[in-house]
């Protein structure tokens, strides 16, 4: 069989890996590549014929792994897409949201350019998302799924996001059995709501993410301690407001559950909390639907105290009018809104009205890519431009990695360490910046594993 790495090669986004046997072709993930400045235009071109793909396997719903599936379908892919049940549900939400983003960006570019025929069309529309969803076939965790007579699949839970899985493929060619696993994105242990990543069964080849290679998560304080400290300083000691930019799916649910535990235990006086993201509300319903896949602590909380994602102080904001009214709420409060890097979404409304408020704290709970508005705030820019206005930054800016959904260097090394060095022939590092890959490569090589860092388009006979 032959492996070709077509995406997330020495970069974080655009996961796409082609696996070919003598008579069958599998694509593992089909994500949007955000590294390209004009990704809406560039992502429509595939380095292979989409109609030649027999099967797509999706590790999880995040757009950098799933976001180009509708383009693949639009351009001729006619096979099935295998994933876990929660991944299918979350994927529909995220892909439809992508359509809205494409159209919104197109409208902004077209503004004032009426009559121009050069504007690029959206990568795909709602129809293409629905066509994509029709091709999805769900497979539960730990279930052996017979793809063909000589290919068998199994999904292993890896944390990171509800439904996220490593895929283990057992392939028999010319009487010889080989096993290859794709990690997708590896989560971390003791993460709110999600189960811990499980060890991947022994394989001959491993395609592993490397996002946090060489980086280690904070250990000197807990998430609960950090939230209590920040809320106390912002909303209790002073009549301020705490704004938390958060991705709608995954990060918001973990944060809401963590706040529920704090306020239900009476660890802080009541503070009003607004979740201002329609997408987050829909995603939370999916978390409720797949309640049996949440971790044991979360399920025990549900049995003893009720819904993890609903409590006295919490309000989900649905329409734009409600969202604007939050700006007129003059009591101390917490506002959770998307997008996490401040690039679009309702969070920009809250930022616009509060960035010059001395009593406001903005707490980042995730990574902000270079060049984003979030990155500019984190690096300490004293002035930002928003809605064609230059605004002085008087709000307090903070950040924590305690809600990062990615496992760190230690977690990644531990994940690989479950493999037998005598059986595992190669570890292919993908989904990480070059410097991160080199750090992880060093640790894995010292542990006796052969590591390969592929270039985009490189092929390997396995």
Tab-separated table of C-alpha atoms in Angstrom:
chain	number	residue	atom	x	y	z
A	1	UNK	CA	0.000	0.000	0.000
A	2	UNK	CA	1.059	3.592	-0.553
A	3	UNK	CA	0.626	6.630	1.718
A	4	UNK	CA	0.683	10.169	0.307
A	5	UNK	CA	0.474	13.182	2.611
A	6	UNK	CA	-1.473	15.869	0.763
A	7	UNK	CA	-2.319	18.145	3.698
A	8	UNK	CA	-1.112	19.346	7.111
A	9	UNK	CA	2.460	18.669	5.969
A	10	UNK	CA	4.695	20.775	8.245
A	11	UNK	CA	1.701	22.992	8.980
A	12	UNK	CA	-1.360	22.725	11.221
A	13	UNK	CA	-4.347	22.966	8.866
A	14	UNK	CA	-5.666	21.147	5.809
A	15	UNK	CA	-5.399	17.513	6.971
A	16	UNK	CA	-5.679	15.180	3.976
A	17	UNK	CA	-3.956	11.811	3.619
A	18	UNK	CA	-4.304	9.407	0.701
A	19	UNK	CA	-3.950	5.655	1.271
A	20	UNK	CA	-3.901	3.396	-1.776
A	21	UNK	CA	-3.983	-0.388	-1.950
A	22	UNK	CA	-3.839	-2.442	-5.137
A	23	UNK	CA	-7.553	-1.944	-5.801
A	24	UNK	CA	-8.925	0.582	-3.286
A	25	UNK	CA	-8.292	4.265	-2.497
A	26	UNK	CA	-9.028	5.864	0.878
A	27	UNK	CA	-8.828	9.526	1.852
A	28	UNK	CA	-8.372	10.164	5.577
A	29	UNK	CA	-9.751	13.635	6.404
A	30	UNK	CA	-10.389	16.445	3.936
A	31	UNK	CA	-9.813	19.703	5.780
A	32	UNK	CA	-9.631	23.331	4.752
A	33	UNK	CA	-6.108	24.676	4.429
A	34	UNK	CA	-6.045	28.022	6.243
A	35	UNK	CA	-2.344	28.548	5.594
A	36	UNK	CA	-3.188	29.801	2.112
A	37	UNK	CA	-3.986	33.496	2.091
A	38	UNK	CA	-6.846	33.010	-0.382
A	39	UNK	CA	-8.027	29.665	0.991
A	40	UNK	CA	-11.531	30.025	-0.442
A	41	UNK	CA	-10.105	30.019	-3.968
A	42	UNK	CA	-7.138	27.682	-3.452
A	43	UNK	CA	-8.932	24.850	-1.637
A	44	UNK	CA	-11.099	24.035	-4.640
A	45	UNK	CA	-8.190	22.308	-6.400
A	46	UNK	CA	-7.296	18.741	-5.418
A	47	UNK	CA	-4.029	17.030	-6.393
A	48	UNK	CA	-6.041	13.943	-7.406
A	49	UNK	CA	-9.318	13.173	-9.140
A	50	UNK	CA	-12.072	13.252	-6.465
A	51	UNK	CA	-14.026	10.614	-8.391
A	52	UNK	CA	-11.092	8.202	-7.959
A	53	UNK	CA	-11.574	8.084	-4.161
A	54	UNK	CA	-13.510	5.015	-3.008
A	55	UNK	CA	-13.943	5.990	0.652
A	56	UNK	CA	-13.368	8.933	2.993
A	57	UNK	CA	-12.663	8.416	6.697
A	58	UNK	CA	-13.196	11.434	8.954
A	59	UNK	CA	-11.404	11.540	12.307
A	60	UNK	CA	-13.411	14.440	13.762
A	61	UNK	CA	-15.558	17.444	12.892
A	62	UNK	CA	-13.159	20.400	13.133
A	63	UNK	CA	-13.003	22.352	9.872
A	64	UNK	CA	-9.263	21.818	9.360
A	65	UNK	CA	-10.138	18.113	9.058
A	66	UNK	CA	-13.651	18.180	7.547
A	67	UNK	CA	-14.084	21.579	5.906
A	68	UNK	CA	-13.375	20.630	2.293
A	69	UNK	CA	-15.600	17.541	2.137
A	70	UNK	CA	-18.421	19.374	0.315
A	71	UNK	CA	-15.921	20.527	-2.330
A	72	UNK	CA	-14.807	16.915	-2.771
A	73	UNK	CA	-18.440	15.850	-3.220
A	74	UNK	CA	-19.180	18.784	-5.534
A	75	UNK	CA	-16.242	17.769	-7.737
A	76	UNK	CA	-17.221	14.137	-8.186
A	77	UNK	CA	-16.653	12.024	-5.067
A	78	UNK	CA	-19.463	9.437	-4.889
A	79	UNK	CA	-18.398	7.121	-2.068
A	80	UNK	CA	-19.229	6.902	1.617
A	81	UNK	CA	-17.792	9.014	4.445
A	82	UNK	CA	-17.189	7.006	7.625
A	83	UNK	CA	-17.129	8.716	11.018
A	84	UNK	CA	-18.535	8.393	14.544
A	85	UNK	CA	-22.162	9.496	15.242
A	86	UNK	CA	-21.235	12.705	17.153
A	87	UNK	CA	-18.784	13.668	14.417
A	88	UNK	CA	-21.547	13.488	11.809
A	89	UNK	CA	-23.840	15.685	13.910
A	90	UNK	CA	-21.182	18.298	14.695
A	91	UNK	CA	-19.865	18.238	11.143
A	92	UNK	CA	-23.220	19.314	9.735
A	93	UNK	CA	-23.245	22.342	12.040
A	94	UNK	CA	-19.691	23.356	11.181
A	95	UNK	CA	-20.040	22.882	7.427
A	96	UNK	CA	-23.252	24.936	7.304
A	97	UNK	CA	-21.487	27.606	9.341
A	98	UNK	CA	-18.669	27.561	6.778
A	99	UNK	CA	-21.201	28.294	4.033
A	100	UNK	CA	-22.367	31.340	6.001
A	101	UNK	CA	-18.756	32.497	6.379
A	102	UNK	CA	-18.051	32.067	2.654
A	103	UNK	CA	-21.146	34.047	1.687
A	104	UNK	CA	-20.449	36.746	4.276
A	105	UNK	CA	-16.893	37.206	2.985
A	106	UNK	CA	-18.113	37.281	-0.605
A	107	UNK	CA	-20.683	39.951	0.236
A	108	UNK	CA	-18.052	42.085	1.965
A	109	UNK	CA	-15.721	41.820	-1.014
A	110	UNK	CA	-18.539	42.589	-3.428
A	111	UNK	CA	-19.673	45.669	-1.529
A	112	UNK	CA	-19.098	48.656	-3.725
A	113	UNK	CA	-17.999	46.512	-6.674
A	114	UNK	CA	-21.360	45.916	-8.348
A	115	UNK	CA	-21.013	44.788	-11.937
A	116	UNK	CA	-17.687	43.048	-11.377
A	117	UNK	CA	-17.528	39.442	-12.575
A	118	UNK	CA	-14.183	38.624	-10.970
A	119	UNK	CA	-15.439	37.823	-7.467
A	120	UNK	CA	-14.714	34.172	-6.537
A	121	UNK	CA	-17.743	32.068	-5.752
A	122	UNK	CA	-18.126	30.338	-2.369
A	123	UNK	CA	-16.318	27.003	-2.185
A	124	UNK	CA	-19.670	25.317	-1.663
A	125	UNK	CA	-23.267	26.028	-0.745
A	126	UNK	CA	-25.865	24.490	1.569
A	127	UNK	CA	-26.886	21.993	-1.130
A	128	UNK	CA	-23.350	20.601	-1.248
A	129	UNK	CA	-23.296	20.262	2.549
A	130	UNK	CA	-26.552	18.299	2.435
A	131	UNK	CA	-25.135	16.095	-0.343
A	132	UNK	CA	-22.097	15.487	1.877
A	133	UNK	CA	-24.226	14.555	4.885
A	134	UNK	CA	-26.128	12.043	2.731
A	135	UNK	CA	-22.839	10.194	2.176
A	136	UNK	CA	-22.003	9.863	5.869
A	137	UNK	CA	-22.175	6.422	7.477
A	138	UNK	CA	-21.605	6.344	11.227
A	139	UNK	CA	-19.623	3.702	13.093
A	140	UNK	CA	-19.414	3.519	16.894
A	141	UNK	CA	-16.188	3.409	18.873
A	142	UNK	CA	-14.407	0.029	19.149
A	143	UNK	CA	-16.644	-1.547	16.483
A	144	UNK	CA	-14.929	-3.610	13.781
A	145	UNK	CA	-16.219	-2.343	10.435
A	146	UNK	CA	-15.462	-4.400	7.336
A	147	UNK	CA	-14.767	-1.917	4.535
A	148	UNK	CA	-13.895	-4.557	1.952
A	149	UNK	CA	-12.824	-8.197	2.091
A	150	UNK	CA	-9.258	-7.076	2.798
A	151	UNK	CA	-9.749	-3.799	4.752
A	152	UNK	CA	-11.094	-3.486	8.302
A	153	UNK	CA	-11.589	-0.297	10.314
A	154	UNK	CA	-11.902	0.594	13.992
A	155	UNK	CA	-12.379	3.981	15.712
A	156	UNK	CA	-10.555	4.617	19.019
A	157	UNK	CA	-11.576	7.572	21.287
A	158	UNK	CA	-8.854	10.219	21.582
A	159	UNK	CA	-10.555	13.047	23.521
A	160	UNK	CA	-10.029	16.480	21.904
A	161	UNK	CA	-13.665	16.887	20.768
A	162	UNK	CA	-16.887	14.933	21.174
A	163	UNK	CA	-16.717	12.046	18.697
A	164	UNK	CA	-13.042	12.526	17.808
A	165	UNK	CA	-11.285	9.277	16.955
A	166	UNK	CA	-8.060	7.731	15.833
A	167	UNK	CA	-8.703	5.357	12.947
A	168	UNK	CA	-6.985	1.969	12.861
A	169	UNK	CA	-6.962	0.194	9.498
A	170	UNK	CA	-6.084	-3.483	9.100
A	171	UNK	CA	-5.194	-4.162	5.481
A	172	UNK	CA	-4.364	-7.519	3.889
A	173	UNK	CA	-2.428	-7.476	0.625
A	174	UNK	CA	-0.934	-10.527	-1.107
A	175	UNK	CA	-1.539	-12.589	2.023
A	176	UNK	CA	0.295	-10.105	4.292
A	177	UNK	CA	-1.542	-8.156	7.004
A	178	UNK	CA	-0.468	-4.613	7.834
A	179	UNK	CA	-1.918	-2.108	10.313
A	180	UNK	CA	-1.824	1.664	10.031
A	181	UNK	CA	-3.342	4.236	12.394
A	182	UNK	CA	-4.145	7.917	11.908
A	183	UNK	CA	-4.385	9.777	15.215
A	184	UNK	CA	-6.479	12.732	14.053
A	185	UNK	CA	-6.052	15.225	16.908
A	186	UNK	CA	-5.069	13.854	20.317
A	187	UNK	CA	-6.772	15.356	23.377
A	188	UNK	CA	-5.579	15.588	26.959
A	189	UNK	CA	-6.477	13.733	30.136
A	190	UNK	CA	-8.874	15.169	32.737
A	191	UNK	CA	-10.429	17.574	30.239
A	192	UNK	CA	-13.880	18.901	31.215
A	193	UNK	CA	-16.757	16.812	29.794
A	194	UNK	CA	-14.608	14.602	27.513
A	195	UNK	CA	-13.243	11.152	28.189
A	196	UNK	CA	-9.480	10.648	28.318
A	197	UNK	CA	-7.702	9.553	25.125
A	198	UNK	CA	-7.350	5.771	24.898
A	199	UNK	CA	-4.165	3.978	23.825
A	200	UNK	CA	-4.035	3.106	20.137
A	201	UNK	CA	-3.629	-0.653	19.473
A	202	UNK	CA	-0.242	-1.774	18.182
A	203	UNK	CA	0.242	-0.952	14.511
A	204	UNK	CA	2.965	-1.146	11.867
A	205	UNK	CA	2.670	2.510	10.810
A	206	UNK	CA	1.418	5.569	12.698
A	207	UNK	CA	0.433	8.943	11.216
A	208	UNK	CA	0.493	11.278	14.204
A	209	UNK	CA	-0.412	14.901	14.810
A	210	UNK	CA	2.295	17.087	16.363
A	211	UNK	CA	0.545	20.382	17.146
A	212	UNK	CA	2.007	20.800	20.629
A	213	UNK	CA	5.385	19.176	20.058
A	214	UNK	CA	7.897	20.867	22.365
A	215	UNK	CA	5.161	22.674	24.308
A	216	UNK	CA	3.898	21.840	27.773
A	217	UNK	CA	0.597	22.859	29.314
A	218	UNK	CA	0.439	24.890	32.527
A	219	UNK	CA	0.504	22.683	35.648
A	220	UNK	CA	0.968	25.163	38.510
A	221	UNK	CA	-2.749	25.981	38.735
A	222	UNK	CA	-6.035	24.258	37.900
A	223	UNK	CA	-8.730	25.490	35.560
A	224	UNK	CA	-11.134	25.974	38.460
A	225	UNK	CA	-8.576	28.048	40.377
A	226	UNK	CA	-7.836	30.191	37.316
A	227	UNK	CA	-11.526	30.868	36.623
A	228	UNK	CA	-12.291	31.693	40.257
A	229	UNK	CA	-9.327	34.067	40.464
A	230	UNK	CA	-10.231	35.871	37.219
A	231	UNK	CA	-13.964	36.138	37.971
A	232	UNK	CA	-13.261	37.337	41.506
A	233	UNK	CA	-10.873	40.055	40.311
A	234	UNK	CA	-13.114	41.188	37.456
A	235	UNK	CA	-16.705	40.757	38.610
A	236	UNK	CA	-16.676	40.479	42.425
A	237	UNK	CA	-14.052	42.928	43.703
A	238	UNK	CA	-14.988	45.416	40.974
A	239	UNK	CA	-18.248	45.844	38.997
A	240	UNK	CA	-16.675	44.750	35.727
A	241	UNK	CA	-17.335	42.326	32.924
A	242	UNK	CA	-15.339	39.306	31.851
A	243	UNK	CA	-15.362	38.551	28.114
A	244	UNK	CA	-14.184	35.104	27.061
A	245	UNK	CA	-13.701	34.506	23.321
A	246	UNK	CA	-14.367	30.799	22.783
A	247	UNK	CA	-14.904	28.470	19.858
A	248	UNK	CA	-18.560	27.475	19.734
A	249	UNK	CA	-17.991	23.727	19.591
A	250	UNK	CA	-15.960	21.975	22.278
A	251	UNK	CA	-14.364	24.858	24.134
A	252	UNK	CA	-17.672	26.554	25.046
A	253	UNK	CA	-19.217	23.341	26.435
A	254	UNK	CA	-16.133	22.626	28.543
A	255	UNK	CA	-16.161	26.186	29.882
A	256	UNK	CA	-19.900	26.217	30.685
A	257	UNK	CA	-19.617	22.933	32.576
A	258	UNK	CA	-16.619	24.249	34.533
A	259	UNK	CA	-18.542	27.399	35.491
A	260	UNK	CA	-21.565	25.298	36.461
A	261	UNK	CA	-19.412	23.352	38.935
A	262	UNK	CA	-18.027	26.572	40.445
A	263	UNK	CA	-21.390	28.266	40.979
A	264	UNK	CA	-23.290	25.121	42.002
A	265	UNK	CA	-20.733	24.588	44.794
A	266	UNK	CA	-21.152	28.193	45.938
A	267	UNK	CA	-17.479	28.940	45.399
A	268	UNK	CA	-18.388	32.422	44.133
A	269	UNK	CA	-21.379	34.745	44.577
A	270	UNK	CA	-23.840	34.567	41.645
A	271	UNK	CA	-22.705	36.335	38.467
A	272	UNK	CA	-24.790	36.573	35.302
A	273	UNK	CA	-23.337	34.543	32.387
A	274	UNK	CA	-24.277	35.040	28.725
A	275	UNK	CA	-23.374	32.502	26.020
A	276	UNK	CA	-23.720	34.586	22.876
A	277	UNK	CA	-23.364	32.113	20.024
A	278	UNK	CA	-26.239	30.362	18.222
A	279	UNK	CA	-23.792	27.726	16.979
A	280	UNK	CA	-22.749	26.982	20.571
A	281	UNK	CA	-26.403	26.473	21.546
A	282	UNK	CA	-26.944	23.958	18.737
A	283	UNK	CA	-23.669	22.198	19.564
A	284	UNK	CA	-24.639	21.933	23.223
A	285	UNK	CA	-27.805	20.078	22.195
A	286	UNK	CA	-25.575	17.568	20.376
A	287	UNK	CA	-23.503	17.117	23.542
A	288	UNK	CA	-26.755	16.385	25.389
A	289	UNK	CA	-27.820	13.929	22.668
A	290	UNK	CA	-24.567	11.964	23.046
A	291	UNK	CA	-24.558	12.210	26.828
A	292	UNK	CA	-23.414	8.563	27.140
A	293	UNK	CA	-20.065	9.466	25.508
A	294	UNK	CA	-19.179	12.154	28.052
A	295	UNK	CA	-16.736	11.375	30.854
A	296	UNK	CA	-17.791	9.732	34.101
A	297	UNK	CA	-17.437	12.894	36.200
A	298	UNK	CA	-19.777	14.756	33.868
A	299	UNK	CA	-22.304	11.924	33.890
A	300	UNK	CA	-22.204	11.727	37.681
A	301	UNK	CA	-22.840	15.487	37.844
A	302	UNK	CA	-25.872	14.963	35.593
A	303	UNK	CA	-27.225	12.180	37.809
A	304	UNK	CA	-26.821	14.196	41.006
A	305	UNK	CA	-27.471	17.799	39.923
A	306	UNK	CA	-29.007	17.785	36.440
A	307	UNK	CA	-28.026	19.276	33.115
A	308	UNK	CA	-24.304	20.104	32.973
A	309	UNK	CA	-24.947	22.897	30.467
A	310	UNK	CA	-27.846	24.695	32.167
A	311	UNK	CA	-27.905	26.515	35.505
A	312	UNK	CA	-29.397	29.505	37.308
A	313	UNK	CA	-26.896	32.179	36.295
A	314	UNK	CA	-26.656	31.081	32.629
A	315	UNK	CA	-28.488	32.558	29.636
A	316	UNK	CA	-28.100	31.412	26.029
A	317	UNK	CA	-28.443	34.378	23.662
A	318	UNK	CA	-30.146	33.451	20.398
A	319	UNK	CA	-30.867	36.396	18.091
A	320	UNK	CA	-28.999	39.578	17.225
A	321	UNK	CA	-31.423	41.776	19.151
A	322	UNK	CA	-30.773	39.804	22.352
A	323	UNK	CA	-27.052	40.007	21.671
A	324	UNK	CA	-27.124	43.784	21.406
A	325	UNK	CA	-29.114	44.005	24.655
A	326	UNK	CA	-26.230	42.269	26.474
A	327	UNK	CA	-24.167	45.392	25.806
A	328	UNK	CA	-26.743	47.355	27.811
A	329	UNK	CA	-26.541	45.006	30.803
A	330	UNK	CA	-24.834	47.163	33.398
A	331	UNK	CA	-24.323	44.666	36.210
A	332	UNK	CA	-21.117	42.573	36.496
A	333	UNK	CA	-21.300	39.673	34.047
A	334	UNK	CA	-19.435	37.054	32.044
A	335	UNK	CA	-19.851	36.988	28.247
A	336	UNK	CA	-18.805	33.881	26.317
A	337	UNK	CA	-18.881	34.421	22.562
A	338	UNK	CA	-17.248	33.294	19.322
A	339	UNK	CA	-14.991	33.387	17.448
A	340	UNK	CA	-12.078	32.449	19.657
A	341	UNK	CA	-9.464	34.459	17.718
A	342	UNK	CA	-11.811	37.496	17.422
A	343	UNK	CA	-11.949	37.119	13.636
A	344	UNK	CA	-15.638	37.780	13.031
A	345	UNK	CA	-18.684	36.674	14.982
A	346	UNK	CA	-20.636	38.399	17.736
A	347	UNK	CA	-17.521	38.633	19.886
A	348	UNK	CA	-16.542	41.674	17.805
A	349	UNK	CA	-19.661	43.523	18.989
A	350	UNK	CA	-18.710	42.928	22.621
A	351	UNK	CA	-15.117	43.873	21.919
A	352	UNK	CA	-16.173	47.108	20.204
A	353	UNK	CA	-18.224	48.224	23.203
A	354	UNK	CA	-15.782	47.086	25.906
A	355	UNK	CA	-12.191	47.312	24.693
A	356	UNK	CA	-11.955	50.853	26.150
A	357	UNK	CA	-13.563	49.809	29.442
A	358	UNK	CA	-11.051	49.828	32.316
A	359	UNK	CA	-13.322	47.435	34.229
A	360	UNK	CA	-13.325	44.815	31.457
A	361	UNK	CA	-11.060	41.757	31.253
A	362	UNK	CA	-10.700	39.708	28.078
A	363	UNK	CA	-9.597	36.144	28.855
A	364	UNK	CA	-8.293	34.090	25.932
A	365	UNK	CA	-8.672	30.347	26.477
A	366	UNK	CA	-7.194	29.139	23.216
A	367	UNK	CA	-4.533	29.688	20.589
A	368	UNK	CA	-4.640	32.803	18.382
A	369	UNK	CA	-2.973	32.503	14.984
A	370	UNK	CA	-0.461	35.158	13.987
A	371	UNK	CA	-2.020	38.218	12.416
A	372	UNK	CA	-5.462	37.725	13.960
A	373	UNK	CA	-7.092	40.384	16.107
A	374	UNK	CA	-6.687	38.098	19.117
A	375	UNK	CA	-2.965	37.785	18.443
A	376	UNK	CA	-2.593	41.570	18.236
A	377	UNK	CA	-4.251	41.989	21.629
A	378	UNK	CA	-2.123	39.263	23.180
A	379	UNK	CA	1.116	40.796	21.938
A	380	UNK	CA	0.123	44.067	23.622
A	381	UNK	CA	-0.943	46.381	20.802
A	382	UNK	CA	-2.152	49.609	22.499
A	383	UNK	CA	-4.558	50.445	19.650
A	384	UNK	CA	-6.700	48.146	17.508
A	385	UNK	CA	-8.811	48.949	14.465
A	386	UNK	CA	-12.397	47.746	14.513
A	387	UNK	CA	-15.314	48.897	12.364
A	388	UNK	CA	-13.148	51.526	10.720
A	389	UNK	CA	-12.277	53.070	14.072
A	390	UNK	CA	-9.025	53.130	16.017
A	391	UNK	CA	-9.767	52.063	19.598
A	392	UNK	CA	-7.440	52.396	22.593
A	393	UNK	CA	-7.013	49.158	24.537
A	394	UNK	CA	-7.864	49.910	28.167
A	395	UNK	CA	-9.301	46.470	28.992
A	396	UNK	CA	-7.090	43.926	30.773
A	397	UNK	CA	-5.888	41.127	28.462
A	398	UNK	CA	-5.223	37.637	29.885
A	399	UNK	CA	-4.649	34.148	28.511
A	400	UNK	CA	-4.637	30.560	29.773
A	401	UNK	CA	-3.970	27.248	28.033
A	402	UNK	CA	-5.891	25.232	30.637
A	403	UNK	CA	-8.767	24.709	28.204
A	404	UNK	CA	-6.645	23.776	25.205
A	405	UNK	CA	-8.128	20.675	23.595
A	406	UNK	CA	-4.769	19.407	22.304
A	407	UNK	CA	-2.465	17.102	24.191
A	408	UNK	CA	0.974	18.621	24.834
A	409	UNK	CA	4.444	17.219	24.136
A	410	UNK	CA	4.242	14.810	27.060
A	411	UNK	CA	0.815	13.538	25.946
A	412	UNK	CA	1.993	12.994	22.367
A	413	UNK	CA	5.103	11.081	23.467
A	414	UNK	CA	2.993	8.989	25.834
A	415	UNK	CA	0.550	8.182	23.045
A	416	UNK	CA	3.330	6.867	20.814
A	417	UNK	CA	5.019	5.071	23.728
A	418	UNK	CA	2.137	2.574	23.867
A	419	UNK	CA	3.401	1.245	20.537
A	420	UNK	CA	5.890	-1.608	20.331
A	421	UNK	CA	9.165	-0.221	18.877
A	422	UNK	CA	9.858	-3.656	17.452
A	423	UNK	CA	6.602	-3.665	15.471
A	424	UNK	CA	6.136	0.023	14.653
A	425	UNK	CA	8.174	0.622	11.509
A	426	UNK	CA	7.580	4.375	11.085
A	427	UNK	CA	5.912	7.356	12.734
A	428	UNK	CA	4.850	10.028	10.229
A	429	UNK	CA	4.489	13.459	11.847
A	430	UNK	CA	1.803	15.762	10.419
A	431	UNK	CA	-0.446	18.607	11.622
A	432	UNK	CA	2.208	20.756	13.244
A	433	UNK	CA	4.623	23.568	12.542
A	434	UNK	CA	8.081	22.444	11.491
A	435	UNK	CA	9.694	23.471	14.788
A	436	UNK	CA	7.071	21.493	16.757
A	437	UNK	CA	7.676	18.426	14.633
A	438	UNK	CA	11.426	18.615	15.192
A	439	UNK	CA	10.966	18.755	18.971
A	440	UNK	CA	8.683	15.720	18.909
A	441	UNK	CA	10.961	13.931	16.443
A	442	UNK	CA	13.880	14.313	18.878
A	443	UNK	CA	11.992	12.758	21.810
A	444	UNK	CA	10.547	9.897	19.757
A	445	UNK	CA	13.868	9.115	18.070
A	446	UNK	CA	15.585	8.976	21.463
A	447	UNK	CA	12.905	6.487	22.537
A	448	UNK	CA	13.818	4.211	19.631
A	449	UNK	CA	11.156	5.070	17.049
A	450	UNK	CA	11.842	5.827	13.393
A	451	UNK	CA	10.328	9.235	12.605
A	452	UNK	CA	9.507	10.686	9.192
A	453	UNK	CA	8.476	14.312	8.599
A	454	UNK	CA	6.829	14.311	5.150
A	455	UNK	CA	6.799	17.131	2.661
A	456	UNK	CA	3.484	17.878	0.993
A	457	UNK	CA	2.826	15.364	-1.784
A	458	UNK	CA	5.502	12.876	-0.687
A	459	UNK	CA	4.542	9.224	-1.087
A	460	UNK	CA	5.711	6.194	0.879
A	461	UNK	CA	5.435	2.511	0.020
A	462	UNK	CA	4.390	0.710	3.195
